[in-house]
């Protein structure tokens, strides 16, 4: 092997000549050294990359597991309800879906149906939604479009605090304060609009205040924070460029909101309304305090009274020691469980999965 020789370049710098092997080939130890040096420098980066990939994979499988767990829990709840409800419905001596009778005291002659429960539940929840949605969207629009950001956060927090009020407080306030105050208004509606079936004389005295009308207003106040919060976030996502373009074309503030902001937030508003409807369908204590048991069937009037699915189940908790009786109430709970799925399916269909109009 020939030793390395140094030669002078034109600039006076000394350039080492490559070392040549005995067989005339260039010695590659320098290249190996360079590769090892480069590899040593790249090792931490490669390690970090591998660590990132392993963390991403772990997070992916964690999210998969969470999703699968949710499906398993829902399927487990549904299976449990079906297994415990079927034996009792097999002993039902009336039509479970079309009968308004509910008598489970005699295990040998059980007669129970959900028609009356379905009427009261649907009327109270739908009325709550009709009252709450316009108010909630109006509040959300006001907080997003008209109020300075700092004040908007404060007012939004105040509205959200309504969600922290316990249901029993709403129920007591509704029957002791709101109901007497609303009795004259309900009587006026009954007197002047009784030709509409919703305002006909119901199965209880309006003077008592224990009507679906009162329960619907209380439920509307209870679900107001849910709709307002989700609608506020949906409206806030409307593109600023679209709003500025509408104003630049001569649109007024209201026209800009109607043509650009509200259509963009439609899916969010619908999602919030359906989520709130699920809360209204399952509300128990407040409705149980306001509504009373009725001796007559409902006639689809807002001045009716009676039990919803949830309040009926809660009122009979002391009867759950008997398996057949417990199964009858579980069957009613199963219907409520399926009703929530229908509501969510309708929400998906109305929203269309889009954020524009």
Short mmCIF file of C-alpha atoms in Angstrom, two decimals:
data_model
loop_
_atom_site.label_atom_id
_atom_site.label_comp_id
_atom_site.label_asym_id
_atom_site.label_seq_id
_atom_site.Cartn_x
_atom_site.Cartn_y
_atom_site.Cartn_z
CA UNK A 1 0.00 0.00 0.00
CA UNK A 2 1.31 3.44 -0.97
CA UNK A 3 1.29 6.16 1.67
CA UNK A 4 -0.89 9.26 1.26
CA UNK A 5 0.90 12.16 -0.44
CA UNK A 6 0.12 15.83 -0.03
CA UNK A 7 0.08 18.20 -3.01
CA UNK A 8 -0.30 21.93 -3.14
CA UNK A 9 -3.30 23.36 -4.95
CA UNK A 10 -3.33 26.59 -6.87
CA UNK A 11 -4.57 28.44 -3.82
CA UNK A 12 -1.72 27.17 -1.71
CA UNK A 13 -3.87 24.79 0.31
CA UNK A 14 -2.55 21.36 0.87
CA UNK A 15 -4.86 18.70 -0.53
CA UNK A 16 -4.34 15.12 0.58
CA UNK A 17 -4.24 12.59 -2.17
CA UNK A 18 -6.41 9.56 -1.81
CA UNK A 19 -4.72 6.50 -0.42
CA UNK A 20 -4.23 3.79 -3.01
CA UNK A 21 -4.21 0.09 -2.23
CA UNK A 22 -1.49 -2.24 -3.42
CA UNK A 23 -3.74 -3.44 -6.20
CA UNK A 24 -4.21 0.10 -7.52
CA UNK A 25 -7.70 0.67 -6.07
CA UNK A 26 -8.70 3.61 -3.94
CA UNK A 27 -8.89 2.92 -0.23
CA UNK A 28 -12.57 3.14 0.86
CA UNK A 29 -11.92 3.50 4.59
CA UNK A 30 -12.53 7.23 4.39
CA UNK A 31 -15.92 6.63 2.83
CA UNK A 32 -16.74 4.08 5.50
CA UNK A 33 -15.75 6.54 8.18
CA UNK A 34 -17.95 9.20 6.60
CA UNK A 35 -20.90 6.78 6.41
CA UNK A 36 -20.44 5.80 10.02
CA UNK A 37 -20.26 9.44 11.06
CA UNK A 38 -23.43 10.25 9.08
CA UNK A 39 -25.16 7.20 10.50
CA UNK A 40 -24.23 8.17 14.01
CA UNK A 41 -25.70 11.65 13.45
CA UNK A 42 -28.93 10.25 11.99
CA UNK A 43 -29.53 7.73 14.76
CA UNK A 44 -31.40 10.12 17.16
CA UNK A 45 -33.63 11.39 14.35
CA UNK A 46 -34.37 7.86 13.25
CA UNK A 47 -35.14 6.88 16.82
CA UNK A 48 -37.48 9.83 17.21
CA UNK A 49 -39.22 8.91 13.98
CA UNK A 50 -39.69 5.33 15.06
CA UNK A 51 -40.96 6.51 18.44
CA UNK A 52 -43.45 8.81 16.70
CA UNK A 53 -44.67 5.98 14.50
CA UNK A 54 -45.14 3.69 17.48
CA UNK A 55 -47.02 6.46 19.36
CA UNK A 56 -49.26 7.09 16.36
CA UNK A 57 -49.99 3.39 16.02
CA UNK A 58 -50.81 3.14 19.72
CA UNK A 59 -53.13 6.13 19.51
CA UNK A 60 -54.85 4.66 16.44
CA UNK A 61 -55.55 1.38 18.18
CA UNK A 62 -56.66 3.22 21.30
CA UNK A 63 -59.28 5.14 19.30
CA UNK A 64 -60.37 1.90 17.61
CA UNK A 65 -60.78 0.29 21.02
CA UNK A 66 -62.79 3.25 22.31
CA UNK A 67 -65.13 3.10 19.33
CA UNK A 68 -65.58 -0.65 19.62
CA UNK A 69 -66.17 -0.33 23.37
CA UNK A 70 -68.94 2.19 22.76
CA UNK A 71 -70.65 -0.15 20.29
CA UNK A 72 -70.30 -3.05 22.72
CA UNK A 73 -71.83 -1.04 25.57
CA UNK A 74 -74.81 0.07 23.45
CA UNK A 75 -75.33 -3.46 22.17
CA UNK A 76 -75.10 -4.77 25.74
CA UNK A 77 -77.72 -2.31 26.99
CA UNK A 78 -80.05 -3.17 24.12
CA UNK A 79 -79.60 -6.92 24.65
CA UNK A 80 -80.23 -6.62 28.38
CA UNK A 81 -83.43 -4.65 27.83
CA UNK A 82 -84.71 -7.13 25.24
CA UNK A 83 -83.91 -10.19 27.36
CA UNK A 84 -85.70 -8.80 30.41
CA UNK A 85 -88.63 -7.29 28.51
CA UNK A 86 -89.64 -10.23 26.31
CA UNK A 87 -90.92 -12.55 29.08
CA UNK A 88 -93.23 -9.84 30.46
CA UNK A 89 -94.56 -8.74 27.07
CA UNK A 90 -95.35 -12.41 26.35
CA UNK A 91 -97.68 -12.34 29.38
CA UNK A 92 -99.34 -9.07 28.35
CA UNK A 93 -103.08 -9.57 27.81
CA UNK A 94 -103.47 -6.43 25.73
CA UNK A 95 -101.68 -4.82 22.81
CA UNK A 96 -98.42 -3.36 24.06
CA UNK A 97 -98.17 -0.72 21.31
CA UNK A 98 -101.77 0.46 20.94
CA UNK A 99 -103.23 0.11 24.43
CA UNK A 100 -103.40 2.94 26.98
CA UNK A 101 -104.13 0.61 29.90
CA UNK A 102 -101.43 0.01 32.50
CA UNK A 103 -102.09 -2.54 35.21
CA UNK A 104 -99.25 -4.76 36.35
CA UNK A 105 -100.39 -5.47 39.91
CA UNK A 106 -101.79 -8.93 39.07
CA UNK A 107 -99.05 -11.22 37.68
CA UNK A 108 -101.72 -13.50 36.17
CA UNK A 109 -103.59 -10.72 34.34
CA UNK A 110 -101.01 -8.17 33.26
CA UNK A 111 -102.32 -5.43 30.96
CA UNK A 112 -99.94 -2.69 29.92
CA UNK A 113 -99.52 -0.55 26.82
CA UNK A 114 -97.37 2.42 25.91
CA UNK A 115 -99.76 4.54 23.80
CA UNK A 116 -100.57 6.98 26.59
CA UNK A 117 -96.93 7.26 27.61
CA UNK A 118 -95.95 7.90 24.00
CA UNK A 119 -98.51 10.69 23.62
CA UNK A 120 -97.42 12.63 26.70
CA UNK A 121 -93.71 12.12 25.99
CA UNK A 122 -93.95 13.27 22.39
CA UNK A 123 -96.17 16.28 23.11
CA UNK A 124 -94.03 17.59 25.97
CA UNK A 125 -90.74 17.06 24.12
CA UNK A 126 -91.87 18.50 20.80
CA UNK A 127 -93.37 21.54 22.48
CA UNK A 128 -90.12 22.08 24.37
CA UNK A 129 -88.20 21.89 21.10
CA UNK A 130 -90.55 24.33 19.33
CA UNK A 131 -90.16 26.85 22.13
CA UNK A 132 -86.42 26.40 22.74
CA UNK A 133 -84.93 26.27 19.22
CA UNK A 134 -85.89 29.80 18.01
CA UNK A 135 -84.84 31.32 21.34
CA UNK A 136 -81.55 29.38 21.42
CA UNK A 137 -80.64 30.24 17.82
CA UNK A 138 -81.48 33.88 18.49
CA UNK A 139 -79.23 33.92 21.57
CA UNK A 140 -76.43 32.18 19.68
CA UNK A 141 -76.68 34.64 16.77
CA UNK A 142 -76.68 37.58 19.16
CA UNK A 143 -73.58 36.31 20.99
CA UNK A 144 -71.66 35.58 17.77
CA UNK A 145 -72.62 38.50 15.56
CA UNK A 146 -73.63 41.44 17.72
CA UNK A 147 -71.76 41.21 21.03
CA UNK A 148 -68.01 41.98 21.47
CA UNK A 149 -65.98 38.78 21.98
CA UNK A 150 -65.12 39.50 25.62
CA UNK A 151 -68.74 40.17 26.58
CA UNK A 152 -69.88 37.22 24.44
CA UNK A 153 -67.78 34.81 26.52
CA UNK A 154 -69.27 36.14 29.74
CA UNK A 155 -72.87 35.96 28.52
CA UNK A 156 -72.26 32.52 27.02
CA UNK A 157 -70.99 31.27 30.37
CA UNK A 158 -74.13 32.62 32.06
CA UNK A 159 -76.35 30.74 29.60
CA UNK A 160 -74.30 27.56 30.05
CA UNK A 161 -74.81 27.77 33.82
CA UNK A 162 -78.46 26.82 33.29
CA UNK A 163 -77.25 23.31 32.47
CA UNK A 164 -75.80 23.04 35.98
CA UNK A 165 -79.16 23.56 37.69
CA UNK A 166 -80.50 20.22 39.04
CA UNK A 167 -83.67 18.82 37.48
CA UNK A 168 -85.52 18.80 40.78
CA UNK A 169 -85.00 22.58 41.09
CA UNK A 170 -86.56 23.11 37.67
CA UNK A 171 -89.46 20.86 38.65
CA UNK A 172 -90.17 22.67 41.90
CA UNK A 173 -89.84 26.07 40.26
CA UNK A 174 -92.11 24.95 37.43
CA UNK A 175 -94.98 23.70 39.62
CA UNK A 176 -94.74 26.33 42.37
CA UNK A 177 -93.84 29.49 40.43
CA UNK A 178 -94.27 29.06 36.68
CA UNK A 179 -97.51 27.04 36.67
CA UNK A 180 -99.64 29.58 38.64
CA UNK A 181 -98.26 32.41 36.53
CA UNK A 182 -99.12 30.61 33.27
CA UNK A 183 -102.63 29.46 34.26
CA UNK A 184 -104.37 32.65 32.96
CA UNK A 185 -102.53 32.38 29.65
CA UNK A 186 -103.47 28.72 29.27
CA UNK A 187 -107.10 29.48 30.07
CA UNK A 188 -107.09 32.25 27.44
CA UNK A 189 -105.72 29.84 24.84
CA UNK A 190 -108.33 27.25 25.80
CA UNK A 191 -111.15 29.80 25.53
CA UNK A 192 -110.20 31.39 22.21
CA UNK A 193 -108.37 28.60 20.38
CA UNK A 194 -110.23 25.49 21.51
CA UNK A 195 -111.16 24.82 17.86
CA UNK A 196 -107.54 23.69 17.46
CA UNK A 197 -107.09 20.21 18.92
CA UNK A 198 -103.91 21.21 20.74
CA UNK A 199 -105.82 23.75 22.84
CA UNK A 200 -108.93 21.73 23.64
CA UNK A 201 -109.88 21.06 27.25
CA UNK A 202 -107.69 18.20 28.40
CA UNK A 203 -108.03 15.46 30.99
CA UNK A 204 -107.12 17.72 33.97
CA UNK A 205 -108.20 21.11 35.23
CA UNK A 206 -106.11 23.91 33.74
CA UNK A 207 -106.28 25.77 37.07
CA UNK A 208 -104.03 23.08 38.60
CA UNK A 209 -101.19 24.01 36.26
CA UNK A 210 -100.10 20.38 35.91
CA UNK A 211 -100.36 20.29 32.14
CA UNK A 212 -98.18 19.30 29.23
CA UNK A 213 -98.03 23.00 28.34
CA UNK A 214 -96.29 23.82 31.64
CA UNK A 215 -94.00 20.80 31.39
CA UNK A 216 -93.05 21.76 27.83
CA UNK A 217 -92.04 25.28 28.87
CA UNK A 218 -89.93 23.93 31.75
CA UNK A 219 -88.26 21.42 29.44
CA UNK A 220 -87.58 24.20 26.94
CA UNK A 221 -85.68 26.14 29.59
CA UNK A 222 -83.76 23.00 30.56
CA UNK A 223 -82.60 22.21 27.01
CA UNK A 224 -81.89 25.84 26.09
CA UNK A 225 -78.18 25.73 27.11
CA UNK A 226 -77.53 22.63 24.98
CA UNK A 227 -78.95 24.13 21.78
CA UNK A 228 -77.39 27.54 22.44
CA UNK A 229 -73.91 26.16 23.06
CA UNK A 230 -73.80 23.92 19.98
CA UNK A 231 -75.46 26.53 17.75
CA UNK A 232 -73.02 29.18 18.93
CA UNK A 233 -70.03 27.07 17.97
CA UNK A 234 -71.59 26.16 14.62
CA UNK A 235 -72.35 29.78 13.71
CA UNK A 236 -68.87 30.86 14.78
CA UNK A 237 -67.35 28.59 12.13
CA UNK A 238 -69.00 30.45 9.25
CA UNK A 239 -66.21 31.75 6.90
CA UNK A 240 -65.43 35.42 7.48
CA UNK A 241 -64.74 35.86 3.76
CA UNK A 242 -68.32 34.89 2.92
CA UNK A 243 -69.68 37.37 5.43
CA UNK A 244 -67.47 40.18 4.17
CA UNK A 245 -68.39 39.38 0.57
CA UNK A 246 -72.10 39.59 1.39
CA UNK A 247 -71.62 42.95 3.11
CA UNK A 248 -69.50 44.20 0.21
CA UNK A 249 -72.31 43.37 -2.21
CA UNK A 250 -74.67 45.61 -0.24
CA UNK A 251 -76.37 43.11 2.07
CA UNK A 252 -77.59 44.34 5.43
CA UNK A 253 -76.43 42.75 8.65
CA UNK A 254 -79.55 40.55 8.86
CA UNK A 255 -79.33 39.58 5.18
CA UNK A 256 -75.69 38.59 5.65
CA UNK A 257 -76.61 36.42 8.65
CA UNK A 258 -79.57 34.85 6.86
CA UNK A 259 -77.69 34.12 3.63
CA UNK A 260 -74.25 33.11 4.88
CA UNK A 261 -74.12 32.39 8.63
CA UNK A 262 -77.35 30.49 9.29
CA UNK A 263 -77.10 28.17 6.25
CA UNK A 264 -73.50 27.33 7.14
CA UNK A 265 -74.46 26.42 10.70
CA UNK A 266 -77.57 24.46 9.79
CA UNK A 267 -76.12 21.04 10.56
CA UNK A 268 -74.83 22.21 13.93
CA UNK A 269 -78.19 23.72 14.84
CA UNK A 270 -80.03 20.53 13.89
CA UNK A 271 -77.53 18.42 15.81
CA UNK A 272 -77.95 20.59 18.89
CA UNK A 273 -81.74 20.46 18.60
CA UNK A 274 -81.78 16.67 18.31
CA UNK A 275 -79.37 16.28 21.22
CA UNK A 276 -81.64 18.51 23.27
CA UNK A 277 -84.67 16.50 22.16
CA UNK A 278 -82.99 13.37 23.51
CA UNK A 279 -82.55 15.16 26.84
CA UNK A 280 -86.21 16.19 26.83
CA UNK A 281 -87.41 12.67 25.98
CA UNK A 282 -85.51 11.20 28.91
CA UNK A 283 -86.12 13.91 31.51
CA UNK A 284 -87.57 12.36 34.65
CA UNK A 285 -87.71 14.28 37.93
CA UNK A 286 -88.88 17.66 36.65
CA UNK A 287 -91.67 16.08 34.59
CA UNK A 288 -92.66 13.77 37.45
CA UNK A 289 -93.10 16.77 39.75
CA UNK A 290 -95.13 18.83 37.27
CA UNK A 291 -97.41 16.25 35.67
CA UNK A 292 -99.99 14.25 37.62
CA UNK A 293 -101.64 10.92 36.98
CA UNK A 294 -104.78 11.37 34.89
CA UNK A 295 -107.99 9.38 35.15
CA UNK A 296 -108.77 9.85 31.45
CA UNK A 297 -106.76 9.21 28.32
CA UNK A 298 -105.00 12.03 26.56
CA UNK A 299 -106.71 13.65 23.56
CA UNK A 300 -103.49 15.18 22.12
CA UNK A 301 -104.17 18.44 23.94
CA UNK A 302 -101.47 20.56 25.54
CA UNK A 303 -103.75 20.81 28.56
CA UNK A 304 -103.56 17.07 29.23
CA UNK A 305 -101.59 15.50 32.05
CA UNK A 306 -100.14 12.06 32.64
CA UNK A 307 -96.88 10.17 32.66
CA UNK A 308 -94.01 10.17 30.21
CA UNK A 309 -91.88 7.07 29.71
CA UNK A 310 -89.22 8.23 32.14
CA UNK A 311 -91.57 9.57 34.82
CA UNK A 312 -93.70 6.41 34.69
CA UNK A 313 -90.67 4.20 35.26
CA UNK A 314 -89.39 6.42 38.08
CA UNK A 315 -92.76 6.54 39.81
CA UNK A 316 -92.94 2.74 40.00
CA UNK A 317 -89.43 2.01 41.25
CA UNK A 318 -90.86 0.32 44.37
CA UNK A 319 -92.57 -2.32 42.20
CA UNK A 320 -89.38 -3.66 40.64
CA UNK A 321 -89.06 -6.54 43.10
CA UNK A 322 -91.36 -8.70 40.95
CA UNK A 323 -89.64 -9.87 37.72
CA UNK A 324 -92.78 -9.68 35.57
CA UNK A 325 -93.67 -6.19 36.75
CA UNK A 326 -90.10 -5.05 36.34
CA UNK A 327 -90.07 -6.48 32.82
CA UNK A 328 -93.13 -4.42 31.89
CA UNK A 329 -91.37 -1.19 32.81
CA UNK A 330 -88.17 -2.35 31.13
CA UNK A 331 -90.22 -2.89 27.97
CA UNK A 332 -91.33 0.75 28.18
CA UNK A 333 -87.70 1.75 28.65
CA UNK A 334 -86.78 -0.27 25.57
CA UNK A 335 -89.27 1.74 23.50
CA UNK A 336 -87.73 4.97 24.81
CA UNK A 337 -84.28 3.60 23.96
CA UNK A 338 -85.37 2.90 20.37
CA UNK A 339 -87.11 6.26 20.14
CA UNK A 340 -83.83 8.04 20.76
CA UNK A 341 -82.25 6.11 17.90
CA UNK A 342 -85.08 7.20 15.58
CA UNK A 343 -84.58 10.81 16.66
CA UNK A 344 -80.85 10.65 15.86
CA UNK A 345 -81.54 9.03 12.48
CA UNK A 346 -83.97 11.83 11.61
CA UNK A 347 -81.34 14.38 12.70
CA UNK A 348 -78.78 12.83 10.36
CA UNK A 349 -81.29 12.89 7.52
CA UNK A 350 -82.28 16.53 8.11
CA UNK A 351 -78.71 17.71 8.57
CA UNK A 352 -77.55 15.82 5.51
CA UNK A 353 -74.00 15.73 6.85
CA UNK A 354 -73.33 19.13 5.28
CA UNK A 355 -72.55 22.53 6.69
CA UNK A 356 -74.08 24.61 3.95
CA UNK A 357 -77.60 25.28 2.84
#
